[in-house]
Short mmCIF file of C-alpha atoms in Angstrom, two decimals:
data_model
loop_
_atom_site.label_atom_id
_atom_site.label_comp_id
_atom_site.label_asym_id
_atom_site.label_seq_id
_atom_site.Cartn_x
_atom_site.Cartn_y
_atom_site.Cartn_z
CA ASP X 1 13.32 6.93 -3.30
CA ALA X 2 14.78 3.57 -2.01
CA LYS X 3 18.87 3.66 -1.70
CA THR X 4 19.23 0.14 -1.97
CA THR X 5 19.30 -2.33 -4.46
CA GLN X 6 18.30 -6.15 -4.05
CA PRO X 7 17.51 -9.30 -6.31
CA THR X 8 13.88 -8.82 -7.61
CA SER X 9 13.34 -12.70 -6.76
CA MET X 10 15.37 -15.91 -5.27
CA ASP X 11 14.62 -19.70 -3.63
CA CYS X 12 15.76 -21.59 -1.79
CA ALA X 13 15.83 -25.55 -0.30
CA GLU X 14 13.67 -25.42 3.26
CA GLY X 15 16.08 -26.42 5.64
CA ARG X 16 18.88 -24.35 3.76
CA ALA X 17 20.28 -21.20 4.36
CA ALA X 18 19.00 -18.39 2.61
CA ASN X 19 21.46 -15.14 1.76
CA LEU X 20 19.53 -12.36 0.66
CA PRO X 21 21.88 -9.67 -0.22
CA CYS X 22 21.71 -5.47 -0.49
CA ASN X 23 23.47 -3.19 -2.07
CA HIS X 24 23.59 0.01 -0.35
CA SER X 25 26.63 1.73 -2.09
CA THR X 26 25.55 5.71 -0.91
CA ILE X 27 25.28 4.53 2.51
CA SER X 28 25.79 7.07 5.04
CA GLY X 29 28.27 7.25 8.38
CA ASN X 30 25.74 7.33 10.30
CA GLU X 31 22.65 5.07 8.89
CA TYR X 32 21.71 1.61 9.81
CA VAL X 33 21.19 -1.27 7.55
CA TYR X 34 17.56 -2.05 8.74
CA TRP X 35 15.54 -5.51 7.39
CA TYR X 36 11.79 -6.40 7.24
CA ARG X 37 9.53 -8.66 5.77
CA GLN X 38 6.30 -8.77 5.16
CA ILE X 39 4.18 -12.30 4.46
CA HIS X 40 1.37 -12.30 1.89
CA SER X 41 -0.86 -9.57 2.61
CA GLN X 42 0.05 -9.37 6.45
CA GLY X 43 2.02 -6.10 7.56
CA PRO X 44 5.90 -5.75 7.63
CA GLN X 45 7.38 -7.50 10.16
CA TYR X 46 10.91 -5.47 11.62
CA ILE X 47 13.71 -8.33 11.59
CA ILE X 48 17.09 -7.23 12.23
CA HIS X 49 18.84 -3.95 12.05
CA GLY X 50 22.85 -2.84 11.95
CA LEU X 51 25.59 -0.26 11.71
CA LYS X 52 28.81 -2.01 11.68
CA ASN X 53 29.25 -5.47 12.73
CA ASN X 54 27.34 -8.08 12.88
CA GLU X 55 24.67 -8.92 14.20
CA THR X 56 22.13 -12.07 14.95
CA ASN X 57 18.68 -12.82 16.97
CA GLU X 58 16.41 -15.55 17.28
CA MET X 59 15.25 -14.85 13.46
CA ALA X 60 18.16 -13.68 11.79
CA SER X 61 21.89 -12.69 11.54
CA LEU X 62 23.23 -9.39 9.10
CA ILE X 63 26.50 -9.81 7.69
CA ILE X 64 27.81 -6.13 6.82
CA THR X 65 31.05 -5.89 4.50
CA GLU X 66 33.78 -3.51 6.16
CA ASP X 67 33.15 -0.65 3.83
CA ARG X 68 29.20 -1.34 4.35
CA LYS X 69 28.32 -0.98 0.80
CA SER X 70 26.35 -3.98 1.18
CA SER X 71 25.45 -6.63 4.06
CA THR X 72 23.54 -9.69 3.58
CA LEU X 73 20.56 -11.36 6.02
CA ILE X 74 20.65 -14.95 6.85
CA LEU X 75 18.17 -17.22 7.52
CA PRO X 76 19.84 -20.00 8.99
CA HIS X 77 16.97 -23.02 8.78
CA ALA X 78 14.78 -21.26 6.29
CA THR X 79 11.09 -22.81 6.64
CA LEU X 80 8.32 -22.40 4.47
CA ARG X 81 7.11 -20.17 6.75
CA ASP X 82 10.33 -17.24 5.81
CA THR X 83 8.13 -17.58 2.25
CA ALA X 84 8.17 -13.59 1.69
CA VAL X 85 9.36 -10.34 0.62
CA TYR X 86 12.28 -9.31 2.40
CA TYR X 87 13.08 -5.32 2.25
CA CYS X 88 16.78 -4.14 2.79
CA ILE X 89 16.51 -0.74 4.20
CA VAL X 90 18.96 2.37 5.08
CA GLY X 91 18.22 4.73 7.20
CA GLU X 92 19.29 6.70 10.73
CA THR X 93 17.56 6.12 13.96
CA SER X 94 15.86 9.53 13.66
CA TYR X 95 11.97 9.33 13.12
CA ASP X 96 12.95 8.98 8.70
CA LYS X 97 10.42 7.74 7.36
CA VAL X 98 11.16 4.20 6.18
CA ILE X 99 10.72 3.81 2.80
CA PHE X 100 10.85 0.75 1.12
CA GLY X 101 11.84 -0.64 -2.34
CA PRO X 102 10.46 -3.58 -4.53
CA GLY X 103 12.32 -6.16 -2.21
CA THR X 104 13.49 -9.49 -2.44
CA SER X 105 11.04 -12.35 -3.08
CA LEU X 106 12.11 -14.83 -1.53
CA SER X 107 10.25 -18.77 -2.34
CA VAL X 108 11.77 -21.06 0.26
CA ILE X 109 10.51 -24.36 -1.94
CA PRO X 110 10.09 -28.11 -0.23
CA ASN S 1 1.27 -5.59 25.89
CA ALA S 2 -1.12 -5.42 22.08
CA GLY S 3 0.58 -4.31 19.08
CA VAL S 4 -0.51 -1.68 16.42
CA MET S 5 -4.19 -2.35 15.92
CA GLN S 6 -5.80 -1.39 12.86
CA ASN S 7 -9.72 -1.45 12.02
CA PRO S 8 -11.86 -2.27 10.37
CA ARG S 9 -9.62 -5.50 8.67
CA HIS S 10 -11.83 -4.85 5.57
CA LEU S 11 -14.05 -2.21 4.24
CA VAL S 12 -15.54 -1.58 1.03
CA ARG S 13 -17.19 1.70 0.27
CA ARG S 14 -19.21 2.76 -2.94
CA ARG S 15 -17.46 5.08 -5.39
CA GLY S 16 -18.02 8.89 -3.81
CA GLN S 17 -18.41 7.53 -0.32
CA GLU S 18 -16.03 8.29 2.82
CA ALA S 19 -13.41 5.78 4.01
CA ARG S 20 -12.52 6.00 7.93
CA LEU S 21 -9.53 4.33 8.72
CA ARG S 22 -8.72 3.80 12.50
CA CYS S 23 -5.14 3.10 13.98
CA SER S 24 -4.57 2.60 17.81
CA PRO S 25 -0.43 2.60 17.99
CA MET S 26 1.28 0.36 20.55
CA LYS S 27 1.09 1.50 23.99
CA GLY S 28 3.42 4.31 25.19
CA HIS S 29 4.07 4.84 21.06
CA SER S 30 3.67 8.87 20.18
CA HIS S 31 4.76 8.32 16.28
CA VAL S 32 2.12 7.10 13.86
CA TYR S 33 2.66 6.45 10.18
CA TRP S 34 0.37 5.67 7.52
CA TYR S 35 1.73 3.56 4.44
CA ARG S 36 -0.58 2.03 0.60
CA GLN S 37 0.17 -0.81 -0.76
CA LEU S 38 -2.06 -1.05 -4.29
CA PRO S 39 -2.35 -4.62 -6.01
CA GLU S 40 0.79 -6.01 -6.52
CA GLU S 41 2.46 -3.37 -6.22
CA GLY S 42 5.28 -2.14 -3.36
CA LEU S 43 4.80 0.06 0.11
CA LYS S 44 3.90 3.75 -0.57
CA PHE S 45 4.78 6.14 2.67
CA MET S 46 2.05 8.36 2.75
CA VAL S 47 2.15 10.38 6.11
CA TYR S 48 4.14 10.22 9.06
CA LEU S 49 2.01 11.90 12.64
CA GLN S 50 3.02 12.70 16.44
CA LYS S 51 0.43 13.66 19.16
CA GLU S 52 -1.72 16.51 17.29
CA ASN S 53 1.20 17.09 14.40
CA ILE S 54 1.76 16.25 11.06
CA ILE S 55 5.10 15.92 10.58
CA ASP S 56 6.03 14.27 7.23
CA GLU S 57 2.86 14.68 4.08
CA SER S 58 4.83 14.48 1.97
CA GLY S 59 3.53 10.77 0.31
CA MET S 60 -0.27 11.64 0.84
CA PRO S 61 -2.15 12.64 -2.38
CA LYS S 62 -3.13 16.16 -2.47
CA GLU S 63 -6.84 16.10 -2.53
CA ARG S 64 -9.25 13.70 -0.72
CA PHE S 65 -7.07 12.27 1.45
CA SER S 66 -6.19 14.00 5.12
CA ALA S 67 -4.86 11.80 8.55
CA GLU S 68 -4.65 13.34 12.32
CA PHE S 69 -3.62 11.65 15.41
CA PRO S 70 -5.29 13.65 18.31
CA LYS S 71 -4.29 14.06 21.76
CA GLU S 72 -6.80 11.35 22.76
CA GLY S 73 -8.01 8.37 20.36
CA PRO S 74 -6.58 6.52 17.24
CA SER S 75 -5.39 7.97 14.25
CA ILE S 76 -7.53 8.26 11.41
CA LEU S 77 -6.96 8.25 7.86
CA ARG S 78 -10.19 9.51 5.89
CA ILE S 79 -10.97 9.66 1.97
CA GLN S 80 -13.41 11.28 1.26
CA GLN S 81 -15.47 11.01 -2.20
CA VAL S 82 -13.51 7.30 -2.74
CA VAL S 83 -12.35 6.27 -6.57
CA ARG S 84 -11.65 2.45 -7.60
CA GLY S 85 -8.17 3.41 -7.29
CA ASP S 86 -8.23 4.23 -3.66
CA SER S 87 -8.46 0.16 -3.65
CA ALA S 88 -5.37 -0.85 -1.81
CA ALA S 89 -4.42 -2.35 1.57
CA TYR S 90 -3.59 0.45 3.90
CA PHE S 91 -1.26 -0.25 6.70
CA CYS S 92 -0.36 1.58 10.02
CA ALA S 93 3.09 1.75 11.82
CA SER S 94 4.29 3.34 15.52
CA SER S 95 7.49 3.90 17.03
CA HIS S 96 8.30 5.13 20.38
CA SER S 97 10.05 8.30 20.11
CA GLU S 98 12.34 10.14 17.14
CA SER S 99 15.15 7.85 18.60
CA THR S 100 14.56 4.76 17.83
CA GLY S 101 13.63 5.35 13.99
CA ALA S 102 13.10 2.44 12.15
CA TYR S 103 14.14 0.01 14.49
CA GLY S 104 11.31 1.05 16.50
CA TYR S 105 8.39 0.27 13.92
CA THR S 106 5.28 -1.78 14.46
CA PHE S 107 3.15 -2.42 11.88
CA GLY S 108 -0.63 -2.96 12.40
CA SER S 109 -2.15 -5.89 10.52
CA GLY S 110 -3.85 -3.35 7.42
CA THR S 111 -7.01 -2.45 6.50
CA ARG S 112 -8.27 -3.54 2.99
CA LEU S 113 -10.18 -1.15 0.91
CA THR S 114 -12.46 -2.27 -1.37
CA VAL S 115 -14.10 0.56 -3.78
CA VAL S 116 -17.35 -0.93 -5.61
#
């Protein structure tokens, strides 16, 4: 079973920042937080991951709370192409299979 | 560097036939994972393979489904005697090594299986 909880759906205005929350209160010390997204009918796409520190790449930023029990994925300037289901996943950097929960369905609105 | 290649993209089978889904991992990747996504549902883990070994098949249905990843060639997900409930999108992912974990996952575009 997935070890994270996310809102079922969210809307965001085009051009604004999309902030997607995730709760992972049972995360262990050696588990990372990963984010993927799935645009309709396509394969999931890795976005970003982090352990303790905030992370940023060309796609998004990841903010992890100090107690590591929750995190927020930030898409700084959402576009219509960012409409997708976003999955927050916790796991170790071992092979451990990725277990997807239902994710958050983000709709970017013109 | 080509990504994860899955073929065919679309596959139609009659009930009772066999379906063979192929996945070629990214170059240098030796770990393959198969997922199934039923219509309007989430991604469900099926099986994790390394070359010539099944590591974790806890998500595989007990009957009719099998997977292999031979020393040479792509990984194959085989579904015997397909039924309508097997209609789904099947995604394959690959990673470089155990140490990369989820970070190293690259997914293919999937095979859409339709059983008529």
